Amino acid sequence: MESIQAIKQRFGIIGNDAKLNRAIEKAIQVAPTDISVLVTGESGVGKESIPKIIHQLSHRKHGKYIAVNCGAIPEGTIDSELFGHEKGSFTGATQTREGYFEVADGGTIFLDEVGELPLTTQVRLLRVLENGEFIKVGSSKVQKTNVRIVAATNVNMFEAIKKEKFREDLYYRLSTVDINIPPLRERKEDIHLLFRKFASDFALKYKMPTIKLEDDAVAILVKHRWNGNIRELRNVAEQISVLEQTRTISAVTLQSYLPSQGSNLPAIINTSKSESDFSSEREILYKVLFDMKGDLNDLKKLTMELMKSGNASDVQKKNEGLIQKIYGDEDEDESFDDAVEDLEVLSIPEKTIIETPTIENSQDKYHFAEEIEEEETLSLQDKELELIKKSLERHQGKRKLAAAELGISERTLYRKIKQYDL
Ligand SMILES: Nc1ncnc2c1ncn2[C@@H]1O[C@H](COP(=O)(O)OP(=O)(O)O)[C@@H](O)[C@H]1O
Ligand SMILES: [Mg+2]
């Protein structure tokens, strides 16, 4: 059996944390079996290397390895992506298509963000897990496949089960073995190690001398919360590597790159609450801003390509994935909506003024600083419910038509139907 150290080297994993080592050890142990594994841990902790290790150390290593981000595929196409479809099974299905479960026969499928799978897809997945059987969309023929599944999630699955968003039976089927990757803030010893590795990678990439942290900067680095974990750390290392002229980084300079002191973040003027009460609201704001920044970077990339190529349809073809990521299906950004919803739920007190621009969504207008009276919200909800019901009745339950009439996407309508239990 390959040693943990050798595996780390082979897969580019930095760190010596005991829990991280245990996670890698578990991956090595389960690899030769076909046991299903659920990798858990916050976003950015490095979950993606676990399924790769498992696949590479298994007898399936010459088979296919397919990583699927369940959260990024629109609900309407996910069954077809995973299980394939028959020609003519829906508008646009001009060809019979093999799904990942057929293509990966004899290999491994990594289902990332598995908590995002729609319930209907969960039923199909359970069947594959139980007896290797699946049926293409629009077909009645049962097919067989032999696929090893490794799933990952950054959401609390027990909560998802309680909210009936995730099937309990599927959860237990997926998580025969649970491999947990600890958040970076619990791996303090690894933080500077990782930073040095990223600093040297980026120095090479950008052909500049490697940045180095002064001692008090190291202390700040280790104390930071790293809510975005290794992804955030890498991002900070990259920004500093590119932007700082002086290659010895002081505590003050480092601090200016960390969110808690970030000058480009909304100022939270607090008159009634203690500092600690704000942490969760602030975290949500950070998340919103992080997401916006990510979108902005994607847009920048797209704009650059457009400028370079000058041919819009070429660029569109080449960047389908990116365009899908930025614009989602139609015009909405679910994670953003969810974050804002969370923010509203937290009920910002009267005297709190959060200075941030008003952000308008296609359907709703959110004003962060706005006080929303509960009654008003309720009656609005009633109206919405009534409108949705009427529209669905008028169109004999056809969601597509109702969504078009209501001016919202099918996915939003689907979410509302679930929310109101229609
Ligand atoms: N131990 C590690 N050593 C070096 N890089 C890592 C480590 N863990 C994660 N990374 C890097 O951090 C980023 C986020 O990791 P990823 O596996 O995508 O996180 P997750 O899937 O948990 O959100 C990736 O760029 C990955 O290469
Ligand atoms: Mg991931």
Short mmCIF file of C-alpha atoms and ligand atoms in Angstrom, two decimals:
data_model
loop_
_atom_site.label_atom_id
_atom_site.label_comp_id
_atom_site.label_asym_id
_atom_site.label_seq_id
_atom_site.Cartn_x
_atom_site.Cartn_y
_atom_site.Cartn_z
CA MET A 1 0.00 0.00 0.00
CA GLU A 2 1.30 3.43 -0.95
CA SER A 3 2.14 5.57 2.06
CA ILE A 4 0.17 8.68 2.93
CA GLN A 5 3.21 10.82 2.14
CA ALA A 6 3.59 9.30 -1.31
CA ILE A 7 -0.09 9.84 -2.05
CA LYS A 8 0.12 13.47 -0.96
CA GLN A 9 3.05 14.02 -3.26
CA ARG A 10 1.35 12.30 -6.15
CA PHE A 11 -1.86 14.31 -5.79
CA GLY A 12 -0.27 17.64 -4.82
CA ILE A 13 -1.75 17.70 -1.35
CA ILE A 14 0.03 19.97 1.10
CA GLY A 15 -0.40 19.67 4.86
CA ASN A 16 0.39 17.51 7.85
CA ASP A 17 -2.74 17.90 9.91
CA ALA A 18 -3.72 14.71 11.70
CA LYS A 19 -7.33 14.85 10.52
CA LEU A 20 -6.26 15.46 6.94
CA ASN A 21 -3.90 12.49 7.17
CA ARG A 22 -6.72 10.37 8.56
CA ALA A 23 -8.96 11.37 5.64
CA ILE A 24 -6.29 10.38 3.12
CA GLU A 25 -5.65 7.14 4.97
CA LYS A 26 -9.36 6.30 4.84
CA ALA A 27 -9.41 7.01 1.09
CA ILE A 28 -6.47 4.62 0.61
CA GLN A 29 -8.22 1.94 2.69
CA VAL A 30 -11.56 2.05 0.87
CA ALA A 31 -10.10 2.47 -2.63
CA PRO A 32 -9.81 -1.24 -3.53
CA THR A 33 -13.41 -1.93 -2.48
CA ASP A 34 -16.59 -0.73 -4.16
CA ILE A 35 -17.94 0.85 -0.98
CA SER A 36 -19.67 4.16 -1.60
CA VAL A 37 -18.00 7.13 0.02
CA LEU A 38 -19.34 10.51 1.02
CA VAL A 39 -16.75 13.26 1.33
CA THR A 40 -17.89 16.05 3.65
CA GLY A 41 -16.38 19.41 4.48
CA GLU A 42 -16.79 23.11 3.90
CA SER A 43 -16.34 24.62 0.48
CA GLY A 44 -12.69 24.97 -0.54
CA VAL A 45 -11.18 22.44 1.88
CA GLY A 46 -9.95 20.15 -0.88
CA LYS A 47 -12.65 17.51 -1.18
CA GLU A 48 -12.00 16.93 -4.84
CA SER A 49 -8.73 15.06 -4.42
CA ILE A 50 -10.37 12.28 -2.38
CA PRO A 51 -12.41 10.73 -5.23
CA LYS A 52 -9.36 11.02 -7.48
CA ILE A 53 -7.26 9.08 -4.97
CA ILE A 54 -9.97 6.46 -4.61
CA HIS A 55 -10.28 6.00 -8.36
CA GLN A 56 -6.56 5.88 -9.02
CA LEU A 57 -5.92 3.31 -6.28
CA SER A 58 -8.80 1.07 -7.32
CA HIS A 59 -9.07 -1.72 -9.84
CA ARG A 60 -11.12 0.77 -11.88
CA LYS A 61 -8.16 3.03 -12.57
CA HIS A 62 -8.13 2.14 -16.26
CA GLY A 63 -11.85 2.88 -16.47
CA LYS A 64 -13.35 6.32 -16.82
CA TYR A 65 -13.42 8.92 -14.04
CA ILE A 66 -16.22 11.44 -14.44
CA ALA A 67 -16.70 14.37 -12.06
CA VAL A 68 -20.18 15.86 -12.09
CA ASN A 69 -21.07 19.07 -10.29
CA CYS A 70 -24.69 18.39 -9.41
CA GLY A 71 -25.24 21.98 -8.35
CA ALA A 72 -24.22 23.40 -11.71
CA ILE A 73 -26.48 21.38 -13.97
CA PRO A 74 -29.98 22.80 -14.54
CA GLU A 75 -32.73 20.71 -13.05
CA GLY A 76 -34.36 20.13 -16.44
CA THR A 77 -31.34 18.40 -17.96
CA ILE A 78 -29.70 16.61 -15.06
CA ASP A 79 -31.50 13.26 -15.54
CA SER A 80 -30.55 13.25 -19.18
CA GLU A 81 -26.92 14.15 -18.39
CA LEU A 82 -26.60 11.40 -15.82
CA PHE A 83 -28.68 8.66 -17.37
CA GLY A 84 -28.96 9.65 -21.04
CA HIS A 85 -32.07 10.05 -23.17
CA GLU A 86 -33.85 8.50 -26.11
CA LYS A 87 -34.16 10.34 -29.37
CA GLY A 88 -37.36 12.43 -29.37
CA SER A 89 -37.93 12.14 -25.63
CA PHE A 90 -38.15 15.94 -25.34
CA THR A 91 -37.89 18.97 -27.59
CA GLY A 92 -34.32 19.19 -28.76
CA ALA A 93 -33.53 15.51 -28.17
CA THR A 94 -32.60 14.90 -31.79
CA GLN A 95 -30.18 12.09 -30.98
CA THR A 96 -30.10 9.28 -28.50
CA ARG A 97 -27.54 10.23 -25.90
CA GLU A 98 -25.53 8.18 -23.46
CA GLY A 99 -25.49 9.47 -19.91
CA TYR A 100 -22.51 9.51 -17.56
CA PHE A 101 -23.64 6.30 -15.88
CA GLU A 102 -23.45 4.49 -19.20
CA VAL A 103 -20.19 6.11 -20.29
CA ALA A 104 -18.48 5.46 -16.94
CA ASP A 105 -19.37 1.74 -16.91
CA GLY A 106 -16.43 0.06 -15.19
CA GLY A 107 -15.19 3.38 -13.79
CA THR A 108 -15.95 5.94 -11.12
CA ILE A 109 -18.38 8.85 -10.96
CA PHE A 110 -17.74 11.71 -8.57
CA LEU A 111 -20.99 13.47 -7.65
CA ASP A 112 -19.95 16.83 -6.28
CA GLU A 113 -22.51 18.90 -4.33
CA VAL A 114 -24.74 15.85 -4.20
CA GLY A 115 -27.10 17.64 -1.79
CA GLU A 116 -28.26 19.73 -4.75
CA LEU A 117 -29.73 16.80 -6.66
CA PRO A 118 -33.45 17.16 -7.40
CA LEU A 119 -35.63 14.59 -5.64
CA THR A 120 -36.63 12.86 -8.88
CA THR A 121 -32.97 12.34 -9.74
CA GLN A 122 -32.35 11.02 -6.24
CA VAL A 123 -34.82 8.21 -6.95
CA ARG A 124 -32.94 7.21 -10.10
CA LEU A 125 -29.62 7.40 -8.27
CA LEU A 126 -30.85 5.18 -5.47
CA ARG A 127 -31.81 2.56 -8.01
CA VAL A 128 -28.36 2.57 -9.63
CA LEU A 129 -26.74 2.29 -6.24
CA GLU A 130 -28.95 -0.58 -5.20
CA ASN A 131 -28.83 -2.82 -8.23
CA GLY A 132 -26.85 -1.08 -10.97
CA GLU A 133 -29.99 -0.45 -12.97
CA PHE A 134 -31.04 2.72 -14.77
CA ILE A 135 -33.42 3.82 -17.50
CA LYS A 136 -32.72 6.52 -20.08
CA VAL A 137 -35.09 9.49 -20.08
CA GLY A 138 -37.94 8.67 -22.43
CA SER A 139 -37.11 4.97 -22.54
CA SER A 140 -38.63 1.95 -20.88
CA LYS A 141 -35.62 -0.31 -21.30
CA VAL A 142 -33.76 -1.12 -18.10
CA GLN A 143 -29.99 -0.96 -18.56
CA LYS A 144 -27.17 -2.19 -16.35
CA THR A 145 -24.01 -0.39 -15.36
CA ASN A 146 -21.15 -0.99 -12.98
CA VAL A 147 -20.08 2.32 -11.55
CA ARG A 148 -18.44 3.25 -8.30
CA ILE A 149 -19.89 6.38 -6.77
CA VAL A 150 -18.04 8.86 -4.61
CA ALA A 151 -20.14 11.84 -3.56
CA ALA A 152 -19.27 15.09 -1.83
CA THR A 153 -21.23 17.74 -0.03
CA ASN A 154 -20.64 20.95 1.86
CA VAL A 155 -24.17 21.13 3.25
CA ASN A 156 -25.43 19.54 6.41
CA MET A 157 -27.16 16.46 5.04
CA PHE A 158 -29.18 15.85 8.18
CA GLU A 159 -30.75 19.26 7.81
CA ALA A 160 -31.45 18.59 4.14
CA ILE A 161 -33.12 15.33 5.15
CA LYS A 162 -35.18 17.08 7.81
CA LYS A 163 -36.34 19.65 5.27
CA GLU A 164 -37.22 16.77 2.93
CA LYS A 165 -34.78 18.00 0.32
CA PHE A 166 -32.74 14.84 0.47
CA ARG A 167 -33.89 11.22 0.77
CA GLU A 168 -32.75 9.57 3.93
CA ASP A 169 -32.40 6.15 2.29
CA LEU A 170 -30.16 7.62 -0.39
CA TYR A 171 -28.06 9.40 2.21
CA TYR A 172 -27.33 6.14 4.04
CA ARG A 173 -26.66 4.36 0.76
CA LEU A 174 -24.16 7.05 -0.31
CA SER A 175 -22.36 7.43 2.97
CA THR A 176 -21.32 3.91 3.87
CA VAL A 177 -17.99 5.52 4.64
CA ASP A 178 -17.78 9.19 5.56
CA ILE A 179 -14.54 11.02 4.87
CA ASN A 180 -14.44 14.43 6.50
CA ILE A 181 -11.95 17.12 5.56
CA PRO A 182 -11.48 19.68 8.35
CA PRO A 183 -11.76 23.41 7.64
CA LEU A 184 -8.50 25.33 7.27
CA ARG A 185 -9.03 27.23 10.54
CA GLU A 186 -8.74 23.91 12.33
CA ARG A 187 -5.49 23.10 10.54
CA LYS A 188 -3.48 26.04 11.80
CA GLU A 189 -0.15 24.27 11.26
CA ASP A 190 -0.90 23.88 7.57
CA ILE A 191 -1.83 27.49 6.82
CA HIS A 192 1.63 28.97 6.39
CA LEU A 193 2.84 25.82 4.67
CA LEU A 194 0.09 26.15 2.06
CA PHE A 195 0.70 29.87 1.68
CA ARG A 196 4.40 29.30 0.96
CA LYS A 197 3.55 26.64 -1.59
CA PHE A 198 1.08 28.92 -3.39
CA ALA A 199 3.49 31.87 -3.19
CA SER A 200 6.18 29.83 -4.90
CA ASP A 201 3.72 28.49 -7.53
CA PHE A 202 2.56 32.00 -8.40
CA ALA A 203 6.10 33.40 -8.47
CA LEU A 204 6.87 30.80 -11.09
CA LYS A 205 3.67 31.44 -12.99
CA TYR A 206 4.05 35.21 -13.09
CA LYS A 207 7.86 35.17 -13.34
CA MET A 208 8.34 37.34 -10.26
CA PRO A 209 10.33 36.80 -7.04
CA THR A 210 8.48 34.80 -4.40
CA ILE A 211 6.64 36.85 -1.79
CA LYS A 212 7.57 36.26 1.82
CA LEU A 213 5.60 37.09 4.95
CA GLU A 214 7.06 38.98 7.90
CA ASP A 215 6.59 37.26 11.26
CA ASP A 216 3.63 39.34 12.41
CA ALA A 217 2.02 38.81 9.00
CA VAL A 218 2.32 35.05 9.57
CA ALA A 219 0.53 35.50 12.89
CA ILE A 220 -2.34 37.27 11.13
CA LEU A 221 -2.44 34.65 8.41
CA VAL A 222 -2.83 31.90 10.99
CA LYS A 223 -5.45 33.77 13.00
CA HIS A 224 -7.72 34.57 10.04
CA ARG A 225 -10.96 32.57 9.80
CA TRP A 226 -10.56 31.44 6.17
CA ASN A 227 -14.25 30.88 5.57
CA GLY A 228 -13.38 30.12 1.94
CA ASN A 229 -10.68 27.73 3.17
CA ILE A 230 -7.82 26.76 0.85
CA ARG A 231 -9.51 28.32 -2.16
CA GLU A 232 -9.56 31.67 -0.35
CA LEU A 233 -5.95 31.29 0.83
CA ARG A 234 -4.80 30.53 -2.69
CA ASN A 235 -6.70 33.53 -3.97
CA VAL A 236 -5.06 35.85 -1.43
CA ALA A 237 -1.62 34.44 -2.23
CA GLU A 238 -2.24 35.03 -5.93
CA GLN A 239 -3.45 38.60 -5.49
CA ILE A 240 -0.51 39.56 -3.32
CA SER A 241 1.95 37.81 -5.65
CA VAL A 242 0.68 39.80 -8.60
CA LEU A 243 0.01 43.17 -7.03
CA GLU A 244 2.71 43.86 -4.44
CA GLN A 245 5.93 45.51 -5.57
CA THR A 246 7.71 44.95 -2.27
CA ARG A 247 8.10 41.19 -2.00
CA THR A 248 8.38 41.13 1.79
CA ILE A 249 4.83 41.38 3.02
CA SER A 250 4.04 43.18 6.26
CA ALA A 251 1.10 42.50 8.55
CA VAL A 252 -0.61 45.69 7.39
CA THR A 253 -0.29 44.75 3.74
CA LEU A 254 -1.56 41.25 4.33
CA GLN A 255 -4.47 42.55 6.38
CA SER A 256 -5.56 44.74 3.49
CA TYR A 257 -6.16 41.59 1.43
CA LEU A 258 -8.23 39.86 4.08
CA PRO A 259 -12.01 40.38 4.14
CA SER A 260 -12.43 41.39 7.79
CA GLN A 261 -10.55 44.60 7.11
CA GLY A 262 -11.34 44.87 3.46
CA SER A 263 -11.82 48.51 2.50
CA ASN A 264 -13.89 47.60 -0.52
CA LEU A 265 -16.53 45.94 1.60
CA PRO A 266 -19.68 47.62 2.81
CA ALA A 267 -19.24 49.55 6.02
CA ILE A 268 -21.50 48.22 8.71
CA ILE A 269 -22.49 51.00 11.03
CA ASN A 270 -23.70 49.47 14.18
CA THR A 271 -25.45 51.36 16.90
CA SER A 272 -27.30 48.73 18.81
CA LYS A 273 -25.57 45.40 18.51
CA SER A 274 -22.38 44.02 19.86
CA GLU A 275 -19.65 43.11 17.40
CA SER A 276 -20.18 39.37 17.71
CA ASP A 277 -23.87 39.52 16.79
CA PHE A 278 -22.84 40.65 13.39
CA SER A 279 -20.62 37.81 12.45
CA SER A 280 -23.25 35.77 10.62
CA GLU A 281 -24.75 38.75 8.80
CA ARG A 282 -21.29 39.79 7.81
CA GLU A 283 -20.46 36.31 6.63
CA ILE A 284 -23.48 36.32 4.38
CA LEU A 285 -22.53 39.70 2.99
CA TYR A 286 -19.05 38.40 2.34
CA LYS A 287 -20.48 35.42 0.57
CA VAL A 288 -22.61 37.66 -1.63
CA LEU A 289 -19.59 39.79 -2.42
CA PHE A 290 -17.37 36.77 -3.05
CA ASP A 291 -19.93 35.38 -5.45
CA MET A 292 -20.22 38.72 -7.20
CA LYS A 293 -16.46 38.93 -7.50
CA GLY A 294 -16.35 35.47 -9.01
CA ASP A 295 -18.99 36.43 -11.56
CA LEU A 296 -17.08 39.58 -12.35
CA ASN A 297 -13.90 37.62 -13.01
CA ASP A 298 -15.79 35.26 -15.29
CA LEU A 299 -17.28 38.20 -17.14
CA LYS A 300 -13.85 39.76 -17.50
CA LYS A 301 -12.54 36.56 -19.01
CA LEU A 302 -15.43 36.42 -21.43
CA THR A 303 -14.98 40.06 -22.43
CA MET A 304 -11.27 39.49 -23.07
CA GLU A 305 -12.06 36.54 -25.29
CA LEU A 306 -14.66 38.54 -27.16
CA MET A 307 -12.20 41.35 -27.73
CA LYS A 308 -9.50 38.94 -28.88
CA SER A 309 -11.69 36.88 -31.16
CA GLY A 310 -14.26 39.41 -32.32
CA ASN A 311 -16.57 36.54 -33.23
CA ALA A 312 -19.37 36.30 -30.72
CA SER A 313 -20.75 32.93 -31.76
CA ASP A 314 -17.28 31.32 -31.62
CA VAL A 315 -16.75 32.68 -28.16
CA GLN A 316 -20.20 31.54 -27.14
CA LYS A 317 -19.57 28.02 -28.37
CA LYS A 318 -16.22 27.82 -26.65
CA ASN A 319 -17.50 29.14 -23.36
CA GLU A 320 -20.85 27.42 -22.98
CA GLY A 321 -19.96 26.23 -19.51
CA LEU A 322 -18.83 29.64 -18.37
CA ILE A 323 -21.87 31.38 -19.83
CA GLN A 324 -24.11 28.88 -18.12
CA LYS A 325 -22.26 29.54 -14.87
CA ILE A 326 -22.59 33.30 -15.10
CA TYR A 327 -26.10 33.57 -16.43
CA GLY A 328 -27.50 30.33 -15.04
CA ASP A 329 -30.74 29.25 -16.64
CA GLU A 330 -32.29 32.45 -17.90
CA ASP A 331 -31.58 35.38 -15.71
CA GLU A 332 -31.21 34.37 -12.15
CA ASP A 333 -28.56 33.52 -9.69
CA GLU A 334 -29.86 31.05 -7.17
CA SER A 335 -26.97 31.17 -4.77
CA PHE A 336 -27.25 34.91 -4.70
CA ASP A 337 -30.99 34.73 -4.10
CA ASP A 338 -30.47 32.22 -1.34
CA ALA A 339 -27.82 34.34 0.32
CA VAL A 340 -30.07 37.38 0.21
CA GLU A 341 -32.96 35.36 1.55
CA ASP A 342 -30.77 34.26 4.44
CA LEU A 343 -29.87 37.86 5.02
CA GLU A 344 -33.52 38.83 5.27
CA VAL A 345 -34.27 36.01 7.63
CA LEU A 346 -31.67 37.35 9.99
CA SER A 347 -33.83 40.47 10.43
CA ILE A 348 -31.52 43.41 10.53
CA PRO A 349 -32.36 45.69 13.45
CA GLU A 350 -33.72 49.18 12.92
CA LYS A 351 -30.64 51.08 13.83
CA THR A 352 -28.32 49.06 11.65
CA ILE A 353 -27.42 50.79 8.46
CA ILE A 354 -25.61 48.69 5.98
CA GLU A 355 -24.25 50.85 3.28
CA THR A 356 -24.29 48.88 0.13
CA PRO A 357 -25.75 49.55 -3.27
CA THR A 358 -29.31 48.47 -3.90
CA ILE A 359 -29.25 45.33 -5.94
CA GLU A 360 -32.09 44.68 -8.28
CA ASN A 361 -32.98 41.19 -9.25
CA SER A 362 -35.19 40.51 -12.24
CA GLN A 363 -38.14 39.54 -10.10
CA ASP A 364 -37.60 41.06 -6.75
CA LYS A 365 -35.97 44.16 -5.45
CA TYR A 366 -33.78 43.69 -2.45
CA HIS A 367 -32.78 46.55 -0.29
CA PHE A 368 -30.35 45.31 2.30
CA ALA A 369 -31.03 48.14 4.67
CA GLU A 370 -34.77 47.94 4.29
CA GLU A 371 -36.91 46.88 7.19
CA ILE A 372 -39.44 44.37 6.07
CA GLU A 373 -42.51 44.23 8.21
CA GLU A 374 -43.61 40.71 8.83
CA GLU A 375 -47.24 41.32 7.96
CA GLU A 376 -46.33 42.94 4.73
CA THR A 377 -44.16 39.99 3.82
CA LEU A 378 -46.96 37.62 4.65
CA SER A 379 -49.55 39.36 2.53
CA LEU A 380 -47.06 39.56 -0.32
CA GLN A 381 -46.52 35.84 0.02
CA ASP A 382 -50.27 35.26 -0.06
CA LYS A 383 -50.54 37.27 -3.24
CA GLU A 384 -47.70 35.37 -4.81
CA LEU A 385 -49.23 32.06 -3.83
CA GLU A 386 -52.58 33.10 -5.27
CA LEU A 387 -51.02 34.25 -8.54
CA ILE A 388 -49.09 31.02 -8.93
CA LYS A 389 -52.14 28.89 -8.16
CA LYS A 390 -54.32 30.77 -10.64
CA SER A 391 -51.74 30.65 -13.36
CA LEU A 392 -51.21 26.92 -12.86
CA GLU A 393 -54.98 26.33 -13.01
CA ARG A 394 -55.29 28.38 -16.17
CA HIS A 395 -52.62 26.27 -17.82
CA GLN A 396 -53.81 22.92 -16.49
CA GLY A 397 -50.73 22.57 -14.33
CA LYS A 398 -48.31 23.09 -17.21
CA ARG A 399 -45.38 24.71 -15.45
CA LYS A 400 -43.68 25.96 -18.57
CA LEU A 401 -46.69 28.01 -19.62
CA ALA A 402 -47.40 29.22 -16.10
CA ALA A 403 -43.79 30.30 -15.63
CA ALA A 404 -43.87 32.21 -18.92
CA GLU A 405 -47.06 33.97 -17.88
CA LEU A 406 -45.65 34.83 -14.47
CA GLY A 407 -42.43 36.09 -15.98
CA ILE A 408 -40.24 33.77 -13.94
CA SER A 409 -38.10 30.83 -14.91
CA GLU A 410 -39.41 27.29 -14.67
CA ARG A 411 -36.83 26.58 -12.05
CA THR A 412 -38.01 29.45 -9.85
CA LEU A 413 -41.59 28.29 -10.28
CA TYR A 414 -40.57 24.79 -9.33
CA ARG A 415 -38.90 26.14 -6.23
CA LYS A 416 -42.00 28.15 -5.29
CA ILE A 417 -44.23 25.10 -5.81
CA LYS A 418 -42.04 23.18 -3.42
CA GLN A 419 -41.90 26.10 -1.01
CA TYR A 420 -45.66 26.53 -0.88
CA ASP A 421 -46.31 22.82 -1.10
CA LEU A 422 -48.64 23.24 -4.08
N1 LIG B 1 -4.08 20.15 0.75
C1 LIG B 1 -4.02 20.91 -0.35
N2 LIG B 1 -2.83 21.26 -0.87
C2 LIG B 1 -2.77 22.05 -1.95
N3 LIG B 1 -3.83 22.55 -2.58
C3 LIG B 1 -5.04 22.24 -2.12
C4 LIG B 1 -5.20 21.39 -0.97
N4 LIG B 1 -6.51 21.26 -0.73
C5 LIG B 1 -7.14 21.98 -1.67
N5 LIG B 1 -6.27 22.57 -2.51
C6 LIG B 1 -6.61 23.47 -3.61
O1 LIG B 1 -7.66 24.31 -3.14
C7 LIG B 1 -8.64 24.50 -4.13
C8 LIG B 1 -9.99 24.04 -3.62
O2 LIG B 1 -10.01 22.63 -3.50
P1 LIG B 1 -11.29 21.77 -3.91
O3 LIG B 1 -10.93 20.34 -3.84
O4 LIG B 1 -11.85 22.27 -5.19
O5 LIG B 1 -12.26 22.15 -2.71
P2 LIG B 1 -13.75 21.68 -2.42
O6 LIG B 1 -14.12 20.70 -3.49
O7 LIG B 1 -13.71 21.09 -1.06
O8 LIG B 1 -14.58 22.94 -2.46
C9 LIG B 1 -8.16 23.75 -5.34
O9 LIG B 1 -7.48 24.66 -6.17
C10 LIG B 1 -7.21 22.72 -4.78
O10 LIG B 1 -6.22 22.38 -5.70
MG MG B 2 -15.59 21.41 -5.00
#
